[in-house]
Amino acid sequence: MYVEREAGRGEETLQERRDAAQNDSRILGHVVQCDGARARIAAFADTADGIVTGMWTVGKLVSISLPEARTVGLVYEVSKPDSIWCEDGRNPIEVSVELVGEVRDDRITGKPVFDRGITTYPYVGAVSHRIRSRDLAAVYDLAGRPAVTIGQLSQDETIHANIAIEDTLTRHFAVVGTTGVGKSTAVSLLLRKAIESQPDLRVLILDPHNEFSTAFPDHCVRIDTASLDLPFWMFRLEEFAEVLFRGRETVAEEVDMLRDLIPLAKNLYRNPNANQQLRRGGDSVTADTPVPYRMADLIKQIDERMGLLDSKGDRPTCRSLKTRLEAVLADPRYRFMFNSRLIEDTIHETVGKIFRVPHHGRPITCFEMAGLPSEVVNAVCSVLARLAFDLALWSNGKLKLLVLCEEAHRYMPADSRLGFAPTRHALSRIAKEGRKYGCYLGVVTQRPGELDPTILSQCSTIFSMRLSNHQDQAIIRSAIADSSASTLSFLSSMGQREAIAFGEGVATTMRLKFERLPQSQIPGVQKVDSGSSIGDGDDIDLAGIVERLRNVPRPQPQTVGIGELVSPVSQAGEATYRKPGFGEMMSGRRNDR
Ligand SMILES: Nc1ncnc2c1ncn2[C@@H]1O[C@H](COP(=O)(O)OP(=O)(O)OP(=O)(O)O)[C@@H](O)[C@H]1O
Ligand SMILES: [Mg+2]
């Protein structure tokens, strides 16, 4: 192995060698050129016996010994200037390194301490050699910050790759990389470590491929539209309009009418006996205030408006709006919004269930969105991200929430004309201000080039896995504050599980290999395995698939409606998920609409 392990404390670096009998000149290099950021080292590719050492390879850190300190350099190019290979073992090479920082031995403790930046530059003739493992550990030392281990250094697998978990979470993080390199697996590893080290942390995963729940069987609850209760009155007007207009361009007149009529419906719900004048009330209820109202009242208001003599011109708008409302009310895909009839009673339950308060040992919520229409995803993500921020804000720092966005370029695309503006606003609000209130953002994307650059710039720690696209590489390169641009030239050639971590969460830009997770903890794996068996593929349940495509439930006697209170510890799909007794109890109040 390339790292010198035997070196003791305070030992003279010049004496470092693997084998005392080995010729010094063949394992050491000498600086032959140096500028402000880089140096060139003359060395040998092989020993005197003609054995190729493989010691100088791209991506490794080396030391340059100076009287006061040991300068650390990152090898980014190795060449043999004459391009000729001599079999008899005399092969001088040129090694180009980028200067990363300096290691000094602490005067009192004798421990090596790393410092970014160079105070003394290597002189021509200075000796360069492999780095000691203690020095290597010092380069990535977190200086006492609470750390968790997420893998090993690529350079030396005996050294743990540690990140400062608090800084990584609170200052937001991003995981980027092309498909299949292990982003989701890395994120599930990070989340595991995060909830282990911060038991009061809650996590909401916006999971577009329904894969994360298999990775946290004991720590998460799944929510899909069948088990989600998110009453329509918690939506803001533009979120509601997104659903109402099915993600298409809205009609301004109809939205204006909603803006007028929703507050009336809200006041009507609060003061059922109020007359028209009071209903208009001067109070501050707006179409965006999250107070309950009934759809029936809203439709009644539209009818009334249609009947008014002076509103002849509004009638087509009223008619169209009413048709739209009735269509979404009848659409089974929106049951989760409109079947919540336990209006006021469920708000705490709804919020508590989604954001795990109390968490009953399951602090992670996987919001499964595969197969949902995009307008629903847009609107619901917007509501959830908004709620997350507001909850953290109003809990006065008691509630710590991490919102993790898989495929984040879908919600926050670089092109501001794409995507749904309220979702983008809600998430960028978390990115910009969330840290102060305990609401954090985790971003996962295959295409950093398509992600809103302001979001990426708010992520203080970035784990970049293999990236093959030039534009994506350029984005990451520009995001790195410290110079190690050479590190990034490795972006296109990294292996699976490998990542370059940089930013607040690590001491120095670090090339690491994430821990190997057991099959049972890899996102999405169990789901595929349990459903598939080795065969000729004739056992596929087409009828079941078509049923799902239609998204219409089979007619069955329904004793309990969607929207009832659920046990906070049970999961969707479990037999005891909904409490029948409670539903029956409440059925007397079902005449709302
Ligand atoms: N840390 C790991 N331990 C064990 N296996 C891993 C690890 N990381 C990745 N793998 C393997 O790589 C496969 C792909 O990983 P993963 O699904 O996390 O990739 P991804 O980057 O999220 O892909 P996509 O962009 O398509 O979502 C996994 O199914 C697993 O077999
Ligand atoms: Mg993935």
XYZ file of C-alpha atoms and ligand atoms in Angstrom:
625
model
C 0.000 0.000 0.000
C 1.076 3.436 -0.787
C 0.849 5.058 2.637
C 3.668 4.858 5.138
C 2.183 3.507 8.354
C 5.151 2.799 10.507
C 6.217 6.409 10.881
C 6.299 7.309 14.547
C 5.667 10.583 16.293
C 8.061 13.364 15.454
C 10.123 11.013 13.327
C 12.264 12.652 10.678
C 10.349 12.478 7.459
C 13.506 12.117 5.448
C 13.997 8.745 7.020
C 10.624 7.437 5.897
C 11.005 4.387 3.788
C 9.408 1.018 3.543
C 12.585 -0.957 3.438
C 15.840 0.321 4.821
C 17.739 -1.456 2.098
C 15.726 0.247 -0.600
C 17.440 2.937 -2.589
C 16.240 6.329 -1.328
C 16.534 7.914 -4.705
C 13.928 5.557 -6.104
C 11.158 6.180 -3.554
C 11.731 9.855 -3.078
C 11.129 12.630 -5.551
C 12.590 16.085 -5.744
C 10.836 19.326 -6.468
C 12.077 20.757 -9.747
C 9.557 23.500 -10.310
C 7.034 25.388 -8.202
C 4.610 28.245 -8.711
C 1.965 29.763 -6.438
C -0.346 26.766 -6.502
C 1.428 23.864 -8.141
C 4.736 22.055 -8.153
C 6.492 19.578 -10.383
C 8.453 16.703 -8.916
C 11.129 14.608 -10.586
C 10.888 10.989 -9.478
C 11.332 7.438 -10.712
C 8.665 5.059 -11.881
C 10.584 1.992 -10.777
C 13.143 0.761 -8.303
C 16.772 0.083 -9.128
C 15.806 -3.565 -9.772
C 13.368 -2.513 -12.432
C 10.224 -3.145 -10.338
C 7.516 -0.601 -11.071
C 6.385 0.899 -7.745
C 3.116 2.499 -8.858
C 3.770 4.999 -6.126
C 3.035 8.171 -8.012
C -0.520 7.994 -9.265
C -3.128 10.588 -10.010
C -5.499 11.411 -7.168
C -3.137 10.616 -4.303
C -1.790 13.002 -1.739
C 1.979 13.281 -1.267
C 4.184 15.171 1.176
C 6.989 17.584 0.418
C 9.356 17.869 3.383
C 10.431 21.357 4.372
C 12.306 22.321 7.528
C 9.218 23.784 9.235
C 6.358 21.815 7.783
C 5.299 19.157 5.337
C 3.501 20.551 2.330
C 0.663 18.347 1.119
C 0.191 18.035 -2.624
C -2.414 16.299 -4.737
C -1.066 14.450 -7.769
C -3.033 15.445 -10.866
C -0.691 14.428 -13.654
C 2.108 11.902 -14.062
C 4.202 11.771 -17.226
C 7.405 10.524 -18.714
C 8.607 13.462 -20.796
C 10.472 11.407 -23.377
C 7.595 8.899 -23.688
C 10.072 6.022 -23.879
C 10.095 3.082 -21.469
C 13.453 1.495 -20.528
C 13.256 -2.136 -19.539
C 16.504 -1.945 -17.597
C 14.870 0.079 -14.868
C 15.880 3.670 -15.361
C 12.622 5.464 -15.876
C 12.560 9.003 -14.570
C 9.094 10.570 -14.482
C 7.551 13.969 -13.825
C 4.804 14.314 -11.280
C 2.600 17.422 -11.212
C 0.958 18.228 -7.893
C -1.449 20.861 -6.697
C -0.482 22.298 -3.316
C -3.307 21.683 -0.863
C -1.956 22.826 2.498
C 0.609 22.175 5.192
C 0.949 19.742 8.063
C 2.952 20.782 11.121
C 3.589 18.883 14.318
C 1.999 20.644 17.262
C 4.763 21.941 19.524
C 3.149 20.686 22.723
C 1.302 17.509 21.829
C 3.429 16.544 18.847
C 0.249 15.692 16.916
C 0.214 16.631 13.242
C -2.101 19.558 12.483
C -3.245 20.437 8.978
C -3.738 23.953 7.733
C -5.157 24.938 4.358
C -3.004 27.433 2.564
C 0.738 27.541 2.075
C 3.027 29.699 4.207
C 6.362 28.325 2.976
C 6.636 27.209 -0.612
C 8.693 24.161 -1.529
C 12.137 25.001 -2.826
C 13.727 23.324 -5.780
C 15.384 20.169 -4.538
C 12.953 19.659 -1.608
C 12.270 15.993 -1.016
C 8.837 14.599 -1.752
C 7.523 11.214 -0.628
C 4.434 9.254 0.181
C 2.308 10.797 2.938
C 2.250 9.322 6.437
C -1.085 7.965 7.531
C -1.095 10.244 10.565
C -0.647 13.215 8.287
C -3.390 11.945 6.028
C -5.750 11.601 8.974
C -4.791 15.122 10.068
C -5.720 16.501 6.643
C -9.309 15.318 7.145
C -9.515 15.922 10.892
C -12.655 17.817 11.889
C -11.029 19.651 14.801
C -13.385 18.416 17.472
C -16.640 18.960 15.586
C -19.158 16.125 16.205
C -18.425 13.627 13.474
C -19.964 10.539 11.957
C -18.235 8.011 9.765
C -19.807 7.492 6.369
C -17.116 5.441 4.676
C -13.392 5.306 4.043
C -10.933 7.470 2.190
C -10.401 6.299 -1.368
C -6.669 6.759 -0.926
C -6.368 4.658 2.205
C -9.237 2.403 3.176
C -7.968 2.073 6.717
C -8.786 5.713 7.409
C -12.403 6.626 8.164
C -14.107 9.290 6.108
C -15.759 11.491 8.720
C -18.139 14.357 8.202
C -19.291 17.011 10.671
C -22.896 15.918 10.770
C -24.324 19.058 12.358
C -22.786 21.402 9.831
C -23.730 19.099 6.984
C -27.373 19.103 8.030
C -27.885 22.626 9.243
C -26.199 24.263 6.294
C -27.968 22.044 3.768
C -26.372 19.398 1.595
C -26.553 18.067 -1.937
C -25.736 14.686 -3.459
C -25.171 14.750 -7.206
C -24.138 12.086 -9.695
C -25.270 10.268 -12.808
C -27.818 7.536 -12.602
C -26.881 4.336 -10.812
C -23.744 5.561 -9.041
C -25.359 5.180 -5.638
C -26.885 8.563 -4.753
C -30.013 7.220 -3.129
C -28.004 4.629 -1.234
C -25.569 7.297 -0.070
C -28.456 9.474 1.058
C -30.047 6.643 2.993
C -26.694 6.067 4.689
C -26.433 9.770 5.534
C -29.972 9.806 6.913
C -29.329 6.743 9.042
C -26.271 8.381 10.529
C -28.117 11.669 10.961
C -31.012 10.225 12.934
C -28.628 8.121 15.007
C -26.617 11.136 16.014
C -29.561 13.535 16.305
C -32.525 11.606 17.679
C -34.711 14.717 17.669
C -34.366 15.190 13.915
C -37.409 14.597 11.691
C -37.024 13.827 8.024
C -39.513 14.258 5.210
C -38.425 12.523 2.010
C -40.100 13.629 -1.200
C -39.715 10.260 -2.870
C -40.625 10.244 -6.569
C -39.756 6.567 -7.098
C -41.223 5.046 -3.938
C -37.864 3.535 -3.052
C -36.834 4.901 0.323
C -39.326 3.130 2.553
C -37.579 -0.190 1.911
C -34.324 1.326 3.154
C -35.741 2.312 6.545
C -38.190 -0.435 7.446
C -37.910 0.329 11.151
C -37.554 4.072 11.044
C -40.042 5.398 8.537
C -43.713 5.701 7.822
C -44.938 5.693 4.249
C -47.430 8.169 2.987
C -49.003 7.943 -0.432
C -52.170 9.558 -1.709
C -54.229 6.703 -0.349
C -52.975 7.366 3.159
C -52.391 11.091 2.854
C -54.889 13.485 4.326
C -54.174 16.968 3.211
C -57.367 18.994 3.282
C -57.904 21.348 0.355
C -58.191 24.335 2.693
C -54.541 23.981 3.641
C -53.612 24.787 0.063
C -52.852 28.332 -0.904
C -54.803 29.801 -3.753
C -52.114 29.222 -6.358
C -51.556 25.658 -5.142
C -55.273 25.021 -5.263
C -55.414 26.550 -8.739
C -52.591 24.224 -9.867
C -54.761 21.256 -8.944
C -57.937 22.812 -10.258
C -56.451 23.653 -13.643
C -54.517 20.366 -13.750
C -51.144 22.038 -14.065
C -52.154 24.031 -17.139
C -52.310 27.769 -17.616
C -54.850 29.227 -15.225
C -57.742 31.485 -16.245
C -57.239 34.778 -14.459
C -60.960 35.566 -14.089
C -61.667 32.233 -12.453
C -58.752 32.564 -10.055
C -59.906 36.083 -9.181
C -63.345 34.774 -8.474
C -61.886 32.106 -6.189
C -59.887 34.788 -4.451
C -63.142 36.638 -3.737
C -65.286 33.683 -2.830
C -62.977 31.480 -0.732
C -62.782 34.033 2.120
C -66.593 34.208 2.080
C -66.806 30.438 2.352
C -64.307 30.521 5.211
C -66.291 33.149 7.068
C -69.457 31.201 6.454
C -67.883 28.165 8.059
C -66.771 30.176 11.061
C -70.035 32.130 11.451
C -72.711 29.968 9.870
C -75.467 32.368 10.868
C -73.824 35.567 9.752
C -75.597 37.658 7.160
C -74.093 38.646 3.859
C -72.576 41.810 5.301
C -70.878 40.025 8.194
C -69.729 37.270 5.934
C -67.761 39.724 3.917
C -66.397 40.797 7.299
C -63.506 43.157 7.549
C -61.301 40.558 9.196
C -58.120 39.276 7.818
C -59.144 35.917 6.378
C -57.826 35.642 2.843
C -57.906 32.938 0.235
C -54.482 31.821 1.521
C -55.288 31.644 5.245
C -55.279 27.986 6.279
C -58.684 27.950 7.955
C -61.299 25.371 7.042
C -64.254 25.904 4.729
C -66.671 23.674 2.938
C -66.646 23.018 -0.772
C -70.445 23.084 -0.628
C -70.291 26.658 0.661
C -67.906 27.663 -2.086
C -70.141 26.204 -4.767
C -73.122 27.875 -3.121
C -71.314 31.190 -3.333
C -70.682 30.631 -7.022
C -74.361 29.837 -7.554
C -75.335 32.987 -5.720
C -72.957 35.033 -7.822
C -74.476 33.527 -10.964
C -77.939 34.472 -9.805
C -77.096 38.117 -9.211
C -78.643 40.433 -11.730
C -75.597 42.641 -12.074
C -73.201 39.782 -12.723
C -74.371 38.773 -16.153
C -70.863 39.077 -17.527
C -69.498 36.771 -14.833
C -71.798 33.909 -15.621
C -69.595 32.013 -18.068
C -66.712 32.297 -15.589
C -68.942 31.084 -12.758
C -70.194 28.184 -14.805
C -66.729 27.137 -15.881
C -65.342 27.418 -12.357
C -68.188 25.385 -10.962
C -67.644 22.659 -13.559
C -63.966 22.564 -12.739
C -64.606 22.270 -9.014
C -67.107 19.507 -9.511
C -64.689 17.646 -11.762
C -61.883 17.614 -9.215
C -64.308 16.728 -6.442
C -65.323 13.662 -8.408
C -61.784 12.692 -9.409
C -60.526 9.746 -7.348
C -56.951 11.030 -7.578
C -57.868 13.999 -5.407
C -59.600 12.016 -2.703
C -56.805 12.858 -0.305
C -57.767 16.536 -0.467
C -61.523 16.423 -0.471
C -62.384 13.399 1.572
C -60.946 14.956 4.678
C -64.174 15.812 6.258
C -63.051 15.935 9.820
C -62.071 19.440 9.156
C -60.761 21.021 12.279
C -60.048 17.886 14.223
C -57.615 16.507 11.701
C -55.290 19.423 11.250
C -53.120 18.523 14.201
C -53.269 14.878 13.349
C -52.421 15.571 9.715
C -49.467 17.749 10.504
C -48.354 15.493 13.344
C -48.524 12.410 11.171
C -46.639 13.875 8.252
C -43.970 15.523 10.344
C -43.761 12.792 12.970
C -44.779 14.648 16.110
C -44.487 12.571 18.250
C -42.355 10.247 16.182
C -42.817 6.965 18.097
C -39.386 5.782 17.002
C -40.082 6.466 13.347
C -38.721 9.926 12.595
C -38.700 9.550 8.794
C -41.668 10.104 6.512
C -41.420 8.833 2.944
C -43.901 10.663 0.802
C -44.316 8.305 -2.132
C -45.222 10.056 -5.333
C -44.683 7.522 -8.105
C -47.653 7.457 -10.415
C -49.150 10.683 -9.121
C -50.174 13.314 -11.639
C -47.621 16.090 -11.759
C -50.048 18.824 -10.713
C -50.764 16.911 -7.530
C -47.058 16.399 -6.886
C -46.409 20.091 -7.470
C -49.172 21.321 -5.233
C -48.603 18.792 -2.460
C -44.840 19.348 -2.386
C -45.460 23.041 -2.157
C -47.849 22.612 0.775
C -45.506 20.197 2.561
C -42.394 22.336 2.095
C -44.311 25.388 3.298
C -45.649 23.512 6.309
C -42.170 22.219 7.151
C -40.755 25.709 7.243
C -43.671 27.165 9.200
C -43.656 24.347 11.739
C -39.949 24.771 12.365
C -40.418 28.528 12.563
C -43.280 28.486 15.050
C -41.823 25.722 17.191
C -39.116 28.166 18.241
C -36.344 25.821 17.297
C -37.801 22.809 19.149
C -38.642 20.989 15.945
C -35.747 20.126 13.664
C -36.841 19.119 10.212
C -34.941 17.917 7.198
C -36.724 18.042 3.859
C -35.008 15.728 1.399
C -35.775 16.255 -2.292
C -34.944 13.380 -4.618
C -34.759 14.458 -8.248
C -34.632 18.026 -7.034
C -34.251 19.427 -10.550
C -37.914 18.589 -11.032
C -39.050 21.021 -8.365
C -36.358 23.621 -8.695
C -35.329 23.684 -12.353
C -32.704 26.121 -13.562
C -35.146 27.443 -16.129
C -37.537 29.540 -14.060
C -40.315 29.060 -16.628
C -40.391 25.362 -15.858
C -41.528 23.799 -12.635
C -44.151 25.082 -10.243
C -43.344 28.476 -8.796
C -44.832 27.970 -5.289
C -42.862 24.733 -4.766
C -39.720 26.470 -5.864
C -40.451 29.379 -3.503
C -41.194 27.121 -0.575
C -38.016 25.090 -1.060
C -35.809 28.069 -1.706
C -37.184 29.684 1.434
C -35.943 26.651 3.357
C -32.609 26.885 1.555
C -32.200 30.571 2.315
C -33.632 30.983 5.798
C -34.357 27.503 7.127
C -31.069 27.159 8.956
C -32.079 29.837 11.463
C -35.237 27.999 12.443
C -34.133 24.365 12.300
C -35.489 23.496 8.861
C -32.889 21.925 6.604
C -32.748 20.927 2.974
C -31.156 17.893 1.361
C -30.999 17.890 -2.410
C -30.381 14.878 -4.632
C -30.074 15.246 -8.375
C -28.646 13.544 -11.443
C -28.459 16.805 -13.303
C -26.896 19.618 -11.280
C -26.851 21.625 -14.520
C -30.640 21.599 -14.567
C -30.996 22.549 -10.930
C -31.604 26.143 -9.891
C -28.061 27.441 -9.225
C -29.151 29.482 -6.213
C -30.326 26.306 -4.491
C -27.041 24.547 -5.136
C -25.131 27.540 -3.870
C -27.097 27.375 -0.601
C -25.979 23.781 -0.079
C -22.818 24.170 1.933
C -21.764 20.546 1.697
C -21.792 18.771 -1.641
C -21.162 15.095 -2.271
C -20.351 14.778 -5.906
C -20.368 11.283 -7.317
C -19.485 10.392 -10.889
C -20.653 12.999 -13.384
C -20.189 12.419 -17.075
C -21.888 15.469 -18.505
C -19.545 18.417 -19.104
C -22.094 21.025 -18.163
C -22.773 19.258 -14.870
C -19.077 18.999 -14.138
C -18.660 22.694 -14.813
C -21.420 23.533 -12.340
C -19.734 21.540 -9.578
C -16.357 23.012 -10.440
C -17.749 26.510 -10.042
C -19.414 25.548 -6.768
C -16.135 24.580 -5.104
C -14.830 27.476 -3.124
C -11.354 26.189 -2.385
C -9.040 25.702 -5.261
C -8.658 21.953 -5.618
C -9.801 22.076 -9.182
C -7.681 19.044 -9.994
C -9.776 16.914 -7.660
C -12.670 17.628 -9.916
C -10.946 16.325 -12.964
C -11.674 12.926 -11.410
C -15.409 13.536 -11.545
C -15.934 11.576 -14.711
C -13.918 8.557 -13.652
C -15.002 7.770 -10.119
C -16.211 4.319 -9.221
C -19.471 3.264 -7.665
C -19.986 4.450 -4.072
C -17.153 6.914 -4.553
C -17.689 10.626 -4.010
C -15.835 13.848 -3.609
C -17.122 15.711 -0.573
C -16.444 19.365 -0.149
C -17.756 22.305 1.829
C -18.647 22.960 5.468
C -19.203 19.343 6.431
C -15.616 18.255 5.767
C -12.254 19.666 6.731
C -10.739 19.496 3.255
C -12.087 18.338 -0.076
C -12.216 14.612 0.469
C -12.395 11.723 -1.929
C -14.213 8.926 -0.177
C -15.940 5.666 -0.659
C -19.315 5.332 1.065
C -19.768 2.331 3.348
C -21.144 -0.731 1.663
C -24.706 -1.182 2.847
C -26.363 -4.575 3.257
C -28.880 -5.414 0.548
C -31.760 -4.875 2.985
C -30.860 -1.206 3.424
C -30.506 -0.255 -0.235
C -33.377 1.919 -1.434
C -35.811 0.236 -3.766
C -34.149 -3.157 -3.751
C -36.561 -5.182 -1.662
C -39.490 -3.907 -3.620
C -38.116 -5.287 -6.864
C -36.890 -8.513 -5.295
C -40.043 -9.419 -3.448
C -42.183 -9.005 -6.556
C -39.929 -10.782 -8.983
C -39.008 -14.394 -9.260
C -36.852 -16.043 -11.832
C -39.200 -17.202 -14.575
C -40.295 -16.451 -18.092
C -42.140 -13.265 -17.132
C -45.573 -14.798 -17.726
C -46.581 -14.341 -14.129
C -47.006 -10.566 -14.463
C -50.320 -9.445 -13.038
C -51.591 -7.376 -15.968
C -55.034 -7.026 -14.501
C -53.526 -5.512 -11.383
C -51.422 -3.132 -13.432
C -54.416 -1.944 -15.422
C -56.316 -1.481 -12.189
C -53.573 0.815 -10.948
C -53.482 2.703 -14.240
C -57.179 3.415 -13.903
C -56.691 4.491 -10.343
C -60.311 3.793 -9.533
C -60.904 1.773 -6.390
C -62.892 -1.420 -6.631
C -66.395 -0.902 -5.294
C -66.467 -2.244 -1.780
C -68.505 -1.555 1.276
C -66.685 1.277 2.882
C -67.257 1.562 6.551
C -64.522 4.050 7.106
C -63.826 7.042 4.919
C -60.474 8.345 3.948
C -59.502 11.114 6.235
C -60.200 9.407 9.518
C -57.725 9.619 12.300
C -55.051 6.999 12.026
C -52.785 5.506 14.568
C -49.529 7.415 14.409
C -47.486 4.233 14.769
C -49.175 2.144 12.095
C -48.371 2.334 8.408
C -50.463 2.542 5.304
C -51.291 -0.922 4.110
C -51.468 -2.445 7.575
C -54.718 -3.981 8.646
C -55.130 -1.682 11.612
C -54.095 1.428 9.760
C -57.406 3.220 10.081
C -59.456 3.047 13.234
C -62.952 1.841 12.355
C -64.416 2.786 15.693
C -63.410 6.368 15.307
C -64.793 6.630 11.783
C -68.181 5.430 12.867
C -68.142 7.794 15.772
C -67.485 10.712 13.517
C -69.843 9.681 10.732
C -72.530 11.817 12.289
C -70.535 14.844 11.216
C -70.308 13.789 7.599
C -72.977 16.113 6.293
C -70.583 18.897 5.612
C -70.865 18.842 1.881
N -23.154 2.066 -0.520
C -23.554 1.019 -1.262
N -23.532 -0.222 -0.751
C -23.948 -1.273 -1.490
N -24.404 -1.180 -2.750
C -24.466 0.038 -3.330
C -24.036 1.203 -2.598
N -24.209 2.257 -3.409
C -24.718 1.797 -4.559
N -24.867 0.465 -4.528
C -25.406 -0.372 -5.616
O -25.686 0.472 -6.725
C -27.053 0.400 -7.094
C -27.566 1.758 -7.530
O -27.556 2.635 -6.437
P -28.628 3.803 -6.280
O -30.005 3.334 -6.567
O -28.389 4.420 -4.961
O -28.168 4.762 -7.452
P -28.724 6.196 -7.817
O -27.562 7.051 -8.078
O -29.691 6.652 -6.793
O -29.473 5.921 -9.172
P -30.682 6.755 -9.795
O -30.109 8.041 -10.249
O -31.121 5.906 -10.937
O -31.705 6.915 -8.742
C -27.757 -0.137 -5.875
O -28.893 -0.868 -6.219
C -26.712 -1.001 -5.214
O -26.759 -2.288 -5.751
Mg -31.716 7.133 -6.868
